[in-house]
Coordinates of C-alpha atoms and ligand atoms in Angstrom, one line a residue:
M1081 CA -148.9 -72.2 -31.5
A1082 CA -148.6 -75.9 -31.2
D1083 CA -147.2 -77.7 -34.2
G1084 CA -146.4 -81.4 -34.4
N1085 CA -144.5 -82.5 -31.4
R1086 CA -143.7 -79.2 -29.9
P1087 CA -145.0 -78.2 -26.4
A1088 CA -148.7 -77.9 -25.8
V1089 CA -148.9 -74.2 -26.3
N1090 CA -151.5 -72.5 -28.5
V1091 CA -152.3 -68.9 -29.4
S1092 CA -155.8 -67.9 -28.6
L1093 CA -156.8 -64.3 -29.4
G1094 CA -159.8 -62.5 -28.1
P1095 CA -161.0 -59.6 -26.2
D1096 CA -160.9 -61.7 -23.1
L1097 CA -157.9 -63.8 -23.9
L1098 CA -155.5 -61.6 -25.7
G1099 CA -152.1 -63.0 -26.3
L1100 CA -150.4 -66.1 -25.2
L1101 CA -152.2 -68.4 -22.8
R1102 CA -151.1 -71.7 -21.5
V1103 CA -153.4 -73.9 -23.5
A1104 CA -152.8 -77.6 -23.9
A1105 CA -154.2 -78.5 -27.3
G1106 CA -155.1 -82.1 -27.4
H1107 CA -155.8 -82.3 -31.1
N1108 CA -152.5 -81.0 -32.1
Q1109 CA -150.5 -83.4 -30.0
G1110 CA -152.3 -86.6 -31.1
G1111 CA -151.7 -88.5 -34.3
D1112 CA -155.4 -88.6 -35.1
E1113 CA -155.8 -87.2 -38.6
R1114 CA -159.6 -86.8 -38.1
D1115 CA -158.8 -84.0 -35.7
G1116 CA -156.3 -82.4 -38.1
G1117 CA -153.5 -83.2 -35.7
K1118 CA -149.9 -83.1 -36.8
G1119 CA -148.4 -84.8 -33.8
S1120 CA -147.2 -88.3 -33.6
L1121 CA -148.0 -89.1 -29.9
A1122 CA -149.7 -92.4 -29.2
E1123 CA -153.3 -91.9 -27.9
S1124 CA -152.4 -92.9 -24.4
D1125 CA -149.5 -90.3 -24.4
R1126 CA -151.8 -87.6 -25.7
Q1127 CA -154.2 -88.2 -22.9
L1128 CA -151.4 -88.3 -20.4
L1129 CA -150.1 -85.0 -21.7
L1130 CA -153.6 -83.4 -21.2
R1131 CA -153.9 -84.8 -17.7
T1132 CA -150.4 -83.5 -16.9
A1133 CA -151.3 -80.1 -18.2
I1134 CA -154.4 -80.0 -16.0
S1135 CA -152.5 -81.1 -12.9
E1136 CA -149.8 -78.5 -13.6
G1137 CA -152.5 -75.9 -13.6
A1138 CA -152.8 -74.9 -17.3
D1139 CA -155.3 -72.1 -17.8
Y1140 CA -157.1 -74.1 -20.5
V1141 CA -157.0 -77.5 -22.0
D1142 CA -158.3 -78.0 -25.5
I1143 CA -159.8 -81.5 -25.6
E1144 CA -161.2 -83.2 -28.7
E1145 CA -164.9 -84.2 -28.2
D1146 CA -164.1 -87.9 -28.6
I1147 CA -162.0 -88.1 -25.4
A1148 CA -163.6 -85.3 -23.4
A1149 CA -165.6 -87.7 -21.2
S1150 CA -162.4 -89.6 -20.2
I1151 CA -160.5 -86.4 -19.1
P1152 CA -162.2 -85.1 -16.0
R1153 CA -162.2 -81.5 -14.8
F1154 CA -159.7 -80.7 -12.1
G1155 CA -158.6 -77.6 -10.3
K1156 CA -158.9 -74.2 -12.0
T1157 CA -158.1 -75.5 -15.5
K1158 CA -160.9 -74.7 -17.9
R1159 CA -162.1 -77.0 -20.6
I1160 CA -162.3 -76.1 -24.3
I1161 CA -164.2 -79.0 -26.0
S1162 CA -163.2 -79.1 -29.7
L1163 CA -164.3 -80.5 -32.9
H1164 CA -162.6 -80.2 -36.3
N1165 CA -164.1 -81.2 -39.6
F1166 CA -161.7 -80.5 -42.5
R1167 CA -164.2 -81.6 -45.2
Q1168 CA -167.4 -79.6 -44.6
T1169 CA -169.6 -77.6 -42.2
P1170 CA -172.2 -80.2 -41.3
A1171 CA -175.9 -79.6 -41.6
D1172 CA -176.5 -80.6 -38.0
L1173 CA -174.2 -78.0 -36.4
E1174 CA -176.7 -77.2 -33.6
A1175 CA -177.0 -80.9 -32.5
I1176 CA -173.2 -81.3 -32.6
H1177 CA -172.9 -78.1 -30.5
A1178 CA -175.4 -79.4 -27.9
R1179 CA -173.5 -82.7 -27.7
M1180 CA -170.2 -80.9 -27.1
A1181 CA -171.7 -78.4 -24.6
A1182 CA -172.9 -81.4 -22.5
L1183 CA -169.3 -82.6 -22.0
D1184 CA -168.6 -80.2 -19.1
A1185 CA -167.4 -77.5 -21.5
D1186 CA -166.4 -74.0 -20.4
I1187 CA -166.0 -73.2 -24.1
V1188 CA -167.1 -75.1 -27.2
K1189 CA -164.8 -74.8 -30.2
I1190 CA -166.0 -75.9 -33.6
A1191 CA -163.8 -75.6 -36.7
T1192 CA -165.3 -76.8 -39.9
M1193 CA -164.4 -76.3 -43.6
A1194 CA -166.5 -73.7 -45.4
N1195 CA -167.6 -74.9 -48.8
Q1196 CA -169.9 -72.0 -49.6
P1197 CA -170.2 -68.5 -48.1
S1198 CA -173.5 -69.3 -46.3
D1199 CA -171.6 -71.8 -44.1
N1200 CA -170.1 -68.8 -42.3
L1201 CA -173.4 -67.4 -41.3
R1202 CA -174.7 -70.8 -40.1
M1203 CA -171.6 -71.0 -37.9
L1204 CA -171.8 -67.4 -36.7
R1205 CA -175.6 -67.7 -35.9
L1206 CA -174.7 -70.7 -33.7
V1207 CA -172.0 -68.7 -31.9
R1208 CA -174.3 -65.8 -31.3
E1209 CA -177.3 -67.8 -30.0
S1210 CA -175.3 -70.2 -27.8
D1211 CA -175.6 -70.1 -24.0
V1212 CA -172.1 -71.7 -23.7
P1213 CA -169.3 -69.4 -24.9
T1214 CA -168.5 -70.7 -28.3
V1215 CA -165.7 -70.3 -30.8
G1216 CA -167.1 -71.2 -34.3
I1217 CA -164.5 -70.9 -37.1
C1218 CA -165.0 -71.8 -40.7
M1219 CA -161.7 -72.9 -42.3
G1220 CA -160.5 -72.2 -45.8
D1221 CA -160.4 -68.8 -47.6
L1222 CA -164.2 -68.8 -47.8
G1223 CA -164.3 -68.9 -44.0
M1224 CA -161.8 -66.1 -43.3
P1225 CA -164.6 -63.7 -42.2
T1226 CA -165.5 -65.9 -39.2
R1227 CA -161.9 -65.6 -37.9
I1228 CA -161.9 -61.8 -38.3
L1229 CA -165.4 -61.1 -37.0
A1230 CA -165.1 -63.3 -33.9
G1231 CA -165.7 -60.4 -31.6
K1232 CA -168.7 -59.1 -33.5
F1233 CA -170.6 -62.4 -33.0
G1234 CA -169.5 -62.9 -29.4
M1235 CA -166.7 -65.5 -29.6
P1236 CA -164.4 -65.4 -26.5
F1237 CA -161.4 -65.7 -28.7
T1238 CA -160.2 -66.5 -32.2
F1239 CA -157.1 -68.2 -33.6
A1240 CA -154.0 -66.9 -35.5
T1241 CA -150.6 -68.2 -36.4
F1242 CA -147.3 -66.6 -35.5
H1243 CA -146.4 -66.3 -39.2
H1244 CA -148.6 -66.4 -42.3
E1245 CA -146.4 -69.1 -43.8
R1246 CA -147.0 -71.4 -40.8
A1247 CA -150.8 -71.7 -40.8
L1248 CA -152.0 -74.8 -39.1
A1249 CA -155.5 -74.6 -40.6
P1250 CA -156.5 -73.4 -44.0
G1251 CA -157.4 -69.7 -44.1
Q1252 CA -155.7 -68.9 -40.8
L1253 CA -154.3 -65.4 -40.7
S1254 CA -151.1 -64.4 -38.8
F1255 CA -151.1 -62.6 -35.5
A1256 CA -149.7 -59.5 -37.2
Q1257 CA -152.5 -59.5 -39.9
M1258 CA -155.2 -60.0 -37.2
T1259 CA -153.9 -57.1 -35.1
E1260 CA -152.3 -54.7 -37.5
T1261 CA -154.6 -55.0 -40.5
Y1262 CA -157.9 -56.1 -38.9
H1263 CA -157.7 -54.7 -35.4
Y1264 CA -159.7 -57.8 -34.5
D1265 CA -159.4 -57.1 -30.8
Q1266 CA -161.4 -53.9 -31.2
I1267 CA -164.3 -55.5 -33.0
T1268 CA -167.5 -55.6 -31.1
A1269 CA -171.2 -56.2 -31.9
A1270 CA -171.4 -52.5 -32.7
T1271 CA -168.6 -52.6 -35.3
K1272 CA -169.9 -51.9 -38.8
V1273 CA -168.9 -54.4 -41.5
F1274 CA -167.6 -53.4 -44.9
G1275 CA -165.7 -55.6 -47.3
V1276 CA -164.7 -56.7 -50.8
I1277 CA -166.4 -59.5 -52.7
A1278 CA -164.3 -61.3 -55.3
D1279 CA -163.2 -64.7 -56.4
P1280 CA -160.4 -65.2 -55.7
V1281 CA -160.0 -62.5 -53.0
G1282 CA -156.7 -63.5 -51.3
H1283 CA -154.6 -61.1 -53.4
S1284 CA -156.7 -58.0 -52.7
L1285 CA -154.9 -55.1 -51.1
S1286 CA -158.2 -53.3 -50.3
P1287 CA -158.5 -54.7 -46.8
L1288 CA -155.1 -53.3 -46.0
V1289 CA -156.0 -49.9 -47.3
H1290 CA -159.5 -49.5 -46.0
N1291 CA -158.8 -50.9 -42.5
A1292 CA -155.9 -48.4 -42.2
A1293 CA -158.2 -45.6 -43.2
F1294 CA -160.9 -46.6 -40.6
A1295 CA -158.3 -46.9 -37.9
H1296 CA -156.8 -43.5 -38.7
A1297 CA -160.2 -41.8 -38.8
G1298 CA -161.2 -43.5 -35.5
I1299 CA -164.2 -45.2 -37.2
D1300 CA -165.6 -48.3 -35.5
A1301 CA -165.7 -50.4 -38.7
V1302 CA -163.9 -53.4 -40.2
Y1303 CA -163.3 -54.2 -43.9
V1304 CA -163.3 -58.0 -44.6
P1305 CA -162.3 -60.1 -47.6
F1306 CA -165.3 -62.2 -48.7
R1307 CA -164.6 -64.8 -51.3
V1308 CA -167.9 -65.2 -53.1
P1309 CA -167.9 -67.6 -56.0
K1310 CA -170.1 -66.4 -58.9
E1311 CA -172.9 -68.9 -58.2
H1312 CA -173.3 -67.6 -54.6
L1313 CA -173.5 -63.9 -55.4
D1314 CA -177.3 -63.8 -54.9
D1315 CA -177.3 -65.6 -51.6
F1316 CA -174.5 -63.5 -50.3
L1317 CA -176.1 -60.2 -51.1
A1318 CA -179.4 -61.5 -49.7
S1319 CA -177.6 -62.0 -46.4
A1320 CA -176.2 -58.5 -46.2
D1321 CA -178.3 -57.5 -43.1
E1322 CA -177.2 -60.5 -41.1
W1323 CA -173.6 -59.7 -41.8
D1324 CA -174.4 -56.1 -40.8
L1325 CA -172.9 -55.0 -44.1
H1326 CA -172.8 -51.3 -44.8
G1327 CA -170.7 -51.2 -47.9
L1328 CA -168.9 -53.4 -50.4
S1329 CA -166.1 -53.1 -52.9
V1330 CA -167.0 -55.3 -55.9
T1331 CA -164.4 -56.8 -58.1
I1332 CA -163.8 -59.7 -60.5
P1333 CA -166.0 -61.6 -61.4
H1334 CA -168.9 -59.6 -59.9
K1335 CA -168.7 -56.1 -61.3
E1336 CA -171.3 -56.7 -64.0
A1337 CA -173.4 -59.3 -62.3
V1338 CA -174.2 -57.0 -59.4
L1339 CA -176.0 -54.5 -61.6
D1340 CA -179.5 -56.1 -61.4
K1341 CA -179.2 -56.3 -57.6
L1342 CA -178.9 -52.5 -57.3
T1343 CA -181.8 -50.2 -56.4
E1344 CA -179.9 -47.1 -57.7
R1345 CA -176.9 -46.6 -59.9
D1346 CA -174.6 -43.5 -60.4
E1347 CA -174.0 -42.1 -63.9
W1348 CA -170.8 -44.1 -64.3
V1349 CA -172.4 -47.4 -63.5
A1350 CA -175.3 -46.8 -65.9
G1351 CA -172.9 -45.9 -68.7
I1352 CA -170.2 -48.4 -68.2
G1353 CA -172.4 -51.3 -67.2
A1354 CA -170.2 -52.2 -64.2
A1355 CA -170.2 -51.3 -60.5
N1356 CA -167.2 -51.5 -58.1
T1357 CA -169.0 -50.2 -55.0
I1358 CA -172.3 -50.9 -53.3
V1359 CA -173.6 -48.9 -50.3
F1360 CA -176.3 -50.6 -48.2
E1361 CA -178.8 -48.4 -46.5
G1362 CA -182.0 -49.9 -45.3
A1363 CA -183.5 -51.6 -48.4
A1364 CA -181.5 -49.4 -50.7
R1365 CA -178.5 -50.8 -52.5
R1366 CA -176.7 -48.0 -54.3
G1367 CA -174.1 -48.8 -56.9
Y1368 CA -171.2 -46.6 -57.9
N1369 CA -168.1 -46.9 -60.1
T1370 CA -165.3 -45.2 -58.4
D1371 CA -162.7 -46.6 -60.8
C1372 CA -163.9 -44.4 -63.6
A1373 CA -164.3 -41.3 -61.3
A1374 CA -160.9 -41.9 -59.8
A1375 CA -159.2 -42.2 -63.2
M1376 CA -160.8 -39.0 -64.5
E1377 CA -159.8 -37.1 -61.3
S1378 CA -156.3 -38.3 -61.5
L1379 CA -156.0 -37.3 -65.2
E1380 CA -157.5 -33.9 -64.6
L1381 CA -155.1 -33.2 -61.7
A1382 CA -152.2 -34.2 -63.9
L1383 CA -153.5 -31.8 -66.5
A1384 CA -153.7 -29.0 -64.0
A1385 CA -150.3 -29.7 -62.5
D1386 CA -148.4 -27.3 -64.8
G1387 CA -151.1 -24.7 -65.0
A1388 CA -152.4 -26.0 -68.3
A1389 CA -156.0 -26.3 -69.2
T1390 CA -157.7 -29.0 -67.0
T1391 CA -160.1 -30.2 -69.7
L1392 CA -159.8 -33.5 -71.5
A1393 CA -162.2 -32.3 -74.1
G1394 CA -160.8 -32.5 -77.6
K1395 CA -157.6 -34.3 -76.5
T1396 CA -156.6 -37.4 -78.3
A1397 CA -156.4 -40.3 -75.9
L1398 CA -155.0 -43.8 -76.7
V1399 CA -156.3 -46.6 -74.4
L1400 CA -154.3 -49.8 -74.5
G1401 CA -156.4 -52.9 -73.7
A1402 CA -160.1 -53.6 -74.0
G1403 CA -160.9 -55.2 -70.6
G1404 CA -162.7 -54.0 -67.5
A1405 CA -160.3 -51.1 -66.7
A1406 CA -160.2 -50.0 -70.4
K1407 CA -164.0 -49.9 -70.5
A1408 CA -164.3 -47.7 -67.4
I1409 CA -161.6 -45.3 -68.4
A1410 CA -162.6 -45.1 -72.1
F1411 CA -166.1 -44.3 -71.0
G1412 CA -164.9 -41.5 -68.7
L1413 CA -162.7 -40.1 -71.4
R1414 CA -165.6 -40.1 -73.9
Q1415 CA -167.9 -38.4 -71.3
R1416 CA -165.2 -35.7 -70.9
G1417 CA -165.2 -35.2 -74.7
A1418 CA -161.9 -36.7 -75.6
D1419 CA -161.2 -38.3 -78.9
V1420 CA -160.5 -41.9 -77.9
A1421 CA -158.6 -44.6 -79.8
I1422 CA -158.5 -48.2 -78.5
A1423 CA -155.7 -50.6 -79.3
S1424 CA -155.8 -54.1 -77.9
R1425 CA -154.0 -57.3 -78.6
T1426 CA -157.3 -58.9 -79.6
L1427 CA -158.7 -56.7 -82.4
D1428 CA -162.3 -58.0 -82.0
R1429 CA -162.4 -57.1 -78.4
A1430 CA -161.1 -53.6 -79.2
K1431 CA -163.8 -53.3 -81.9
Q1432 CA -166.6 -54.3 -79.6
L1433 CA -165.6 -51.7 -77.0
A1434 CA -165.0 -49.0 -79.5
D1435 CA -168.4 -49.6 -81.1
R1436 CA -170.1 -49.4 -77.7
L1437 CA -168.4 -46.1 -76.7
D1438 CA -168.1 -44.5 -80.1
C1439 CA -164.3 -44.6 -80.2
R1440 CA -161.8 -45.4 -82.9
V1441 CA -160.0 -48.7 -83.2
V1442 CA -156.3 -48.9 -83.8
D1443 CA -154.5 -52.1 -84.7
W1444 CA -152.2 -53.1 -81.8
K1445 CA -149.1 -53.0 -84.1
L1446 CA -150.0 -49.4 -85.2
R1447 CA -150.5 -48.0 -81.7
H1448 CA -147.3 -45.8 -81.8
G1449 CA -148.6 -43.9 -84.8
V1450 CA -151.8 -42.4 -83.1
G1451 CA -150.2 -39.2 -82.0
A1452 CA -151.9 -39.4 -78.6
Q1453 CA -151.8 -36.6 -76.1
V1454 CA -153.0 -38.9 -73.4
L1455 CA -151.8 -42.5 -73.1
V1456 CA -153.5 -44.9 -70.8
N1457 CA -152.2 -48.4 -70.2
C1458 CA -155.1 -50.7 -69.2
T1459 CA -153.2 -54.0 -69.9
P1460 CA -151.3 -55.9 -67.3
V1461 CA -148.1 -55.4 -69.3
G1462 CA -145.3 -54.3 -66.9
M1463 CA -147.0 -55.8 -63.9
H1464 CA -145.0 -57.9 -61.4
P1465 CA -143.2 -60.2 -62.2
N1466 CA -142.9 -59.0 -65.8
V1467 CA -141.4 -55.7 -64.7
D1468 CA -139.0 -55.4 -67.7
E1469 CA -141.9 -55.1 -70.2
S1470 CA -143.6 -51.9 -71.4
P1471 CA -146.7 -51.8 -73.6
F1472 CA -145.4 -48.6 -75.4
D1473 CA -142.1 -47.7 -76.8
K1474 CA -140.0 -45.1 -75.1
H1475 CA -139.1 -43.2 -78.3
H1476 CA -142.7 -42.5 -79.1
L1477 CA -143.3 -40.7 -75.8
K1478 CA -143.2 -36.9 -76.0
P1479 CA -142.8 -34.4 -73.2
S1480 CA -146.2 -32.9 -73.9
M1481 CA -148.0 -36.2 -73.2
I1482 CA -149.7 -37.4 -70.1
V1483 CA -148.9 -41.1 -69.5
F1484 CA -151.2 -43.0 -67.1
D1485 CA -150.3 -46.6 -66.2
T1486 CA -153.1 -48.3 -64.3
V1487 CA -150.7 -51.1 -63.3
Y1488 CA -149.9 -50.5 -59.6
N1489 CA -147.6 -53.4 -58.7
P1490 CA -144.9 -52.1 -59.1
E1491 CA -145.8 -48.4 -58.9
S1492 CA -142.8 -47.4 -61.0
T1493 CA -143.4 -49.6 -64.0
L1494 CA -141.1 -49.6 -67.0
L1495 CA -143.6 -47.4 -68.8
V1496 CA -143.7 -44.9 -65.9
K1497 CA -139.9 -44.8 -65.9
Y1498 CA -139.8 -44.2 -69.7
A1499 CA -142.4 -41.4 -69.3
R1500 CA -140.4 -39.7 -66.6
E1501 CA -137.3 -40.0 -68.6
Q1502 CA -139.1 -38.3 -71.5
S1503 CA -140.5 -35.6 -69.1
C1504 CA -144.1 -36.6 -69.6
R1505 CA -146.7 -35.9 -66.9
V1506 CA -147.4 -39.2 -65.2
V1507 CA -150.3 -40.8 -63.4
T1508 CA -149.5 -44.1 -61.6
G1509 CA -151.8 -47.0 -60.8
I1510 CA -151.2 -46.3 -57.1
E1511 CA -152.8 -42.9 -57.5
M1512 CA -155.8 -44.4 -59.2
F1513 CA -156.1 -47.2 -56.7
V1514 CA -155.9 -44.9 -53.7
R1515 CA -158.3 -42.4 -55.3
Q1516 CA -160.9 -45.1 -56.0
A1517 CA -160.6 -46.4 -52.5
A1518 CA -160.8 -42.9 -51.1
L1519 CA -164.0 -42.3 -53.0
Q1520 CA -165.4 -45.5 -51.6
F1521 CA -164.4 -44.4 -48.1
K1522 CA -166.4 -41.2 -48.6
L1523 CA -169.4 -43.2 -49.9
F1524 CA -169.1 -45.6 -47.0
T1525 CA -168.6 -43.1 -44.2
G1526 CA -169.6 -39.7 -45.5
K1527 CA -166.1 -38.4 -44.4
E1528 CA -163.1 -37.3 -46.4
A1529 CA -160.6 -40.2 -46.7
P1530 CA -157.0 -40.0 -45.3
M1531 CA -155.5 -40.4 -48.7
E1532 CA -151.9 -40.1 -47.5
V1533 CA -152.4 -42.9 -45.0
M1534 CA -154.0 -45.1 -47.6
A1535 CA -151.2 -44.5 -50.1
E1536 CA -148.5 -45.1 -47.6
T1537 CA -150.2 -48.3 -46.4
L1538 CA -150.6 -49.6 -49.9
R1539 CA -147.0 -48.9 -50.8
R1540 CA -145.9 -50.7 -47.6
G1541 CA -148.2 -53.6 -48.3
M1542 CA -146.7 -54.1 -51.7
G1543 CA -143.2 -53.9 -50.5
P1544 CA -140.9 -56.9 -50.2
V1545 CA -141.6 -57.4 -46.4
R1546 CA -145.0 -59.0 -46.1
Y1547 CA -146.2 -60.5 -42.9
Ligands
NAP127 P1 -158.9 -57.5 -68.1 O1 -160.3 -57.2 -68.1 O2 -158.4 -58.9 -68.0 O3 -158.3 -56.9 -69.5 C1 -156.9 -56.9 -69.8 C2 -156.6 -56.3 -71.2 O4 -155.2 -56.4 -71.4 C3 -157.3 -57.1 -72.3 O5 -157.7 -56.2 -73.3 C4 -156.1 -58.0 -72.7 O6 -156.2 -58.4 -74.1 C5 -154.9 -57.1 -72.6 N1 -153.7 -57.8 -72.4 C6 -153.4 -58.8 -71.5 N2 -152.2 -59.2 -71.6 C7 -151.6 -58.5 -72.6 C8 -150.4 -58.5 -73.3 N3 -149.4 -59.3 -72.8 N4 -150.1 -57.7 -74.3 C9 -151.1 -56.9 -74.7 N5 -152.3 -56.8 -74.2 C10 -152.6 -57.6 -73.1 O7 -158.1 -56.7 -67.0 P2 -158.6 -55.3 -66.3 O8 -159.4 -55.6 -65.1 O9 -159.0 -54.4 -67.3 O10 -157.1 -54.9 -65.7 C11 -156.1 -54.4 -66.6 C12 -155.0 -53.7 -65.8 O11 -155.5 -52.6 -65.1 C13 -154.4 -54.6 -64.7 O12 -153.0 -54.5 -64.7 C14 -154.9 -54.0 -63.4 O13 -153.9 -54.1 -62.4 C15 -155.1 -52.6 -63.8 N6 -156.1 -52.0 -62.9 C16 -155.7 -51.0 -62.0 C17 -156.6 -50.4 -61.2 C18 -156.2 -49.4 -60.3 O14 -156.9 -48.9 -59.4 N7 -154.9 -48.9 -60.4 C19 -158.0 -50.8 -61.3 C20 -158.4 -51.7 -62.2 C21 -157.4 -52.3 -63.0 P3 -156.9 -59.7 -74.6 O15 -158.3 -59.3 -74.8 O16 -156.1 -60.0 -75.9 O17 -156.6 -60.8 -73.6

């Protein structure tokens, strides 16, 4: 990948152009900031470099639109005519494209900043409908889907960096992410699209886990991170058909806002008032809450582990926290007939949740005195980087207890370590995360999920080595 003054080599990735090609990238060599260039060559030297590359027989030259007319075609070298706009995706994309195509282009390449999710579809429509092969990329994290779905919309190639810390354009993914996570080179027009909607979305581990599951199961599908700001949720969901969306994971801040967009809801969604999954089928939009179902399954399996009764009915459960996770899990526990106490740092929030679900409220300072048989941590206490914190004191844990920590990064939180030291039965956040993703996979595909593969991928993805 060209950077600054280094040789004119770029990485272009695509079904037709996989791997390293000899591409002279004019915009990266010049000093013209309008093109996003990082080089310091004088304009005359930049043009000389491109002409030299052509005469030396480069496979492609990447020429900015403004100088394309003064760099003539020669020999076998193909011409990528480029435009970069780091501020916006202009309204007149079609006119710009027509102007560029007329500059003796073998390929038109347009990279613009996405300022809203709908910019992506305007760009992808242009790519799909163009007669000249076109690479249309939206930059920024809002634009990431255009990079991943290049093959679906008919781009001849897409772009990636050698390393995620050396991105040359905002939102660029590394070659390893594009190949190992997204299998971008296997994406075609027939590939079904799934994804997660969130804001922010960059931290989500769901793409890692779901794409690994699709690949393992041999399913022609890709799972894409869609950053959808709150105010664009309606627009985005209205465009589901054009994206060829078959299913979505839904997370912060959309879990409640999606409710009135659903045509059907499962029992958990209706009771909790939040959905974390949407399945699209024709006009139907079915909402599910796999967080709650996964948490209950995990707890019941832990109960069954030592041959004890598998029912939560009548058990005293203490839920720490009163946010989204607490709401889903407390609802599930009440449904199962448990006696639920809620303790949260902010008493009013705990009271509101307890009133709604008919639970008891316990002052945060008095949480150790509840005599809980089931303890569920739904606070972020113990989460990376605060790994030396626990929301519950070790000496109040008893071997008869089930301790469920929803925090999954790290898997072995201080609370989990305390619980193991006290011989409690333990449910980890990884178990819940994988189980909720596995339930989504079943809803998305109708098939049983490869849970081991998903868990292994998640653990590796959270490890110290990140690409
Ligand atoms: P949330 O809606 O923001 O709620 C967080 C709750 O934790 C609030 O009640 C908050 O109290 C409390 N809290 C925050 N910091 C605290 C502290 N230092 N001491 C005591 N209480 C504190 O978050 P959420 O979506 O429910 O997520 C909570 C946790 O669940 C996260 O760690 C998340 O990773 C985990 N989770 C795991 C899974 C999974 O699949 N494993 C799924 C969902 C969530 P205030 O009201 O006082 O702020």
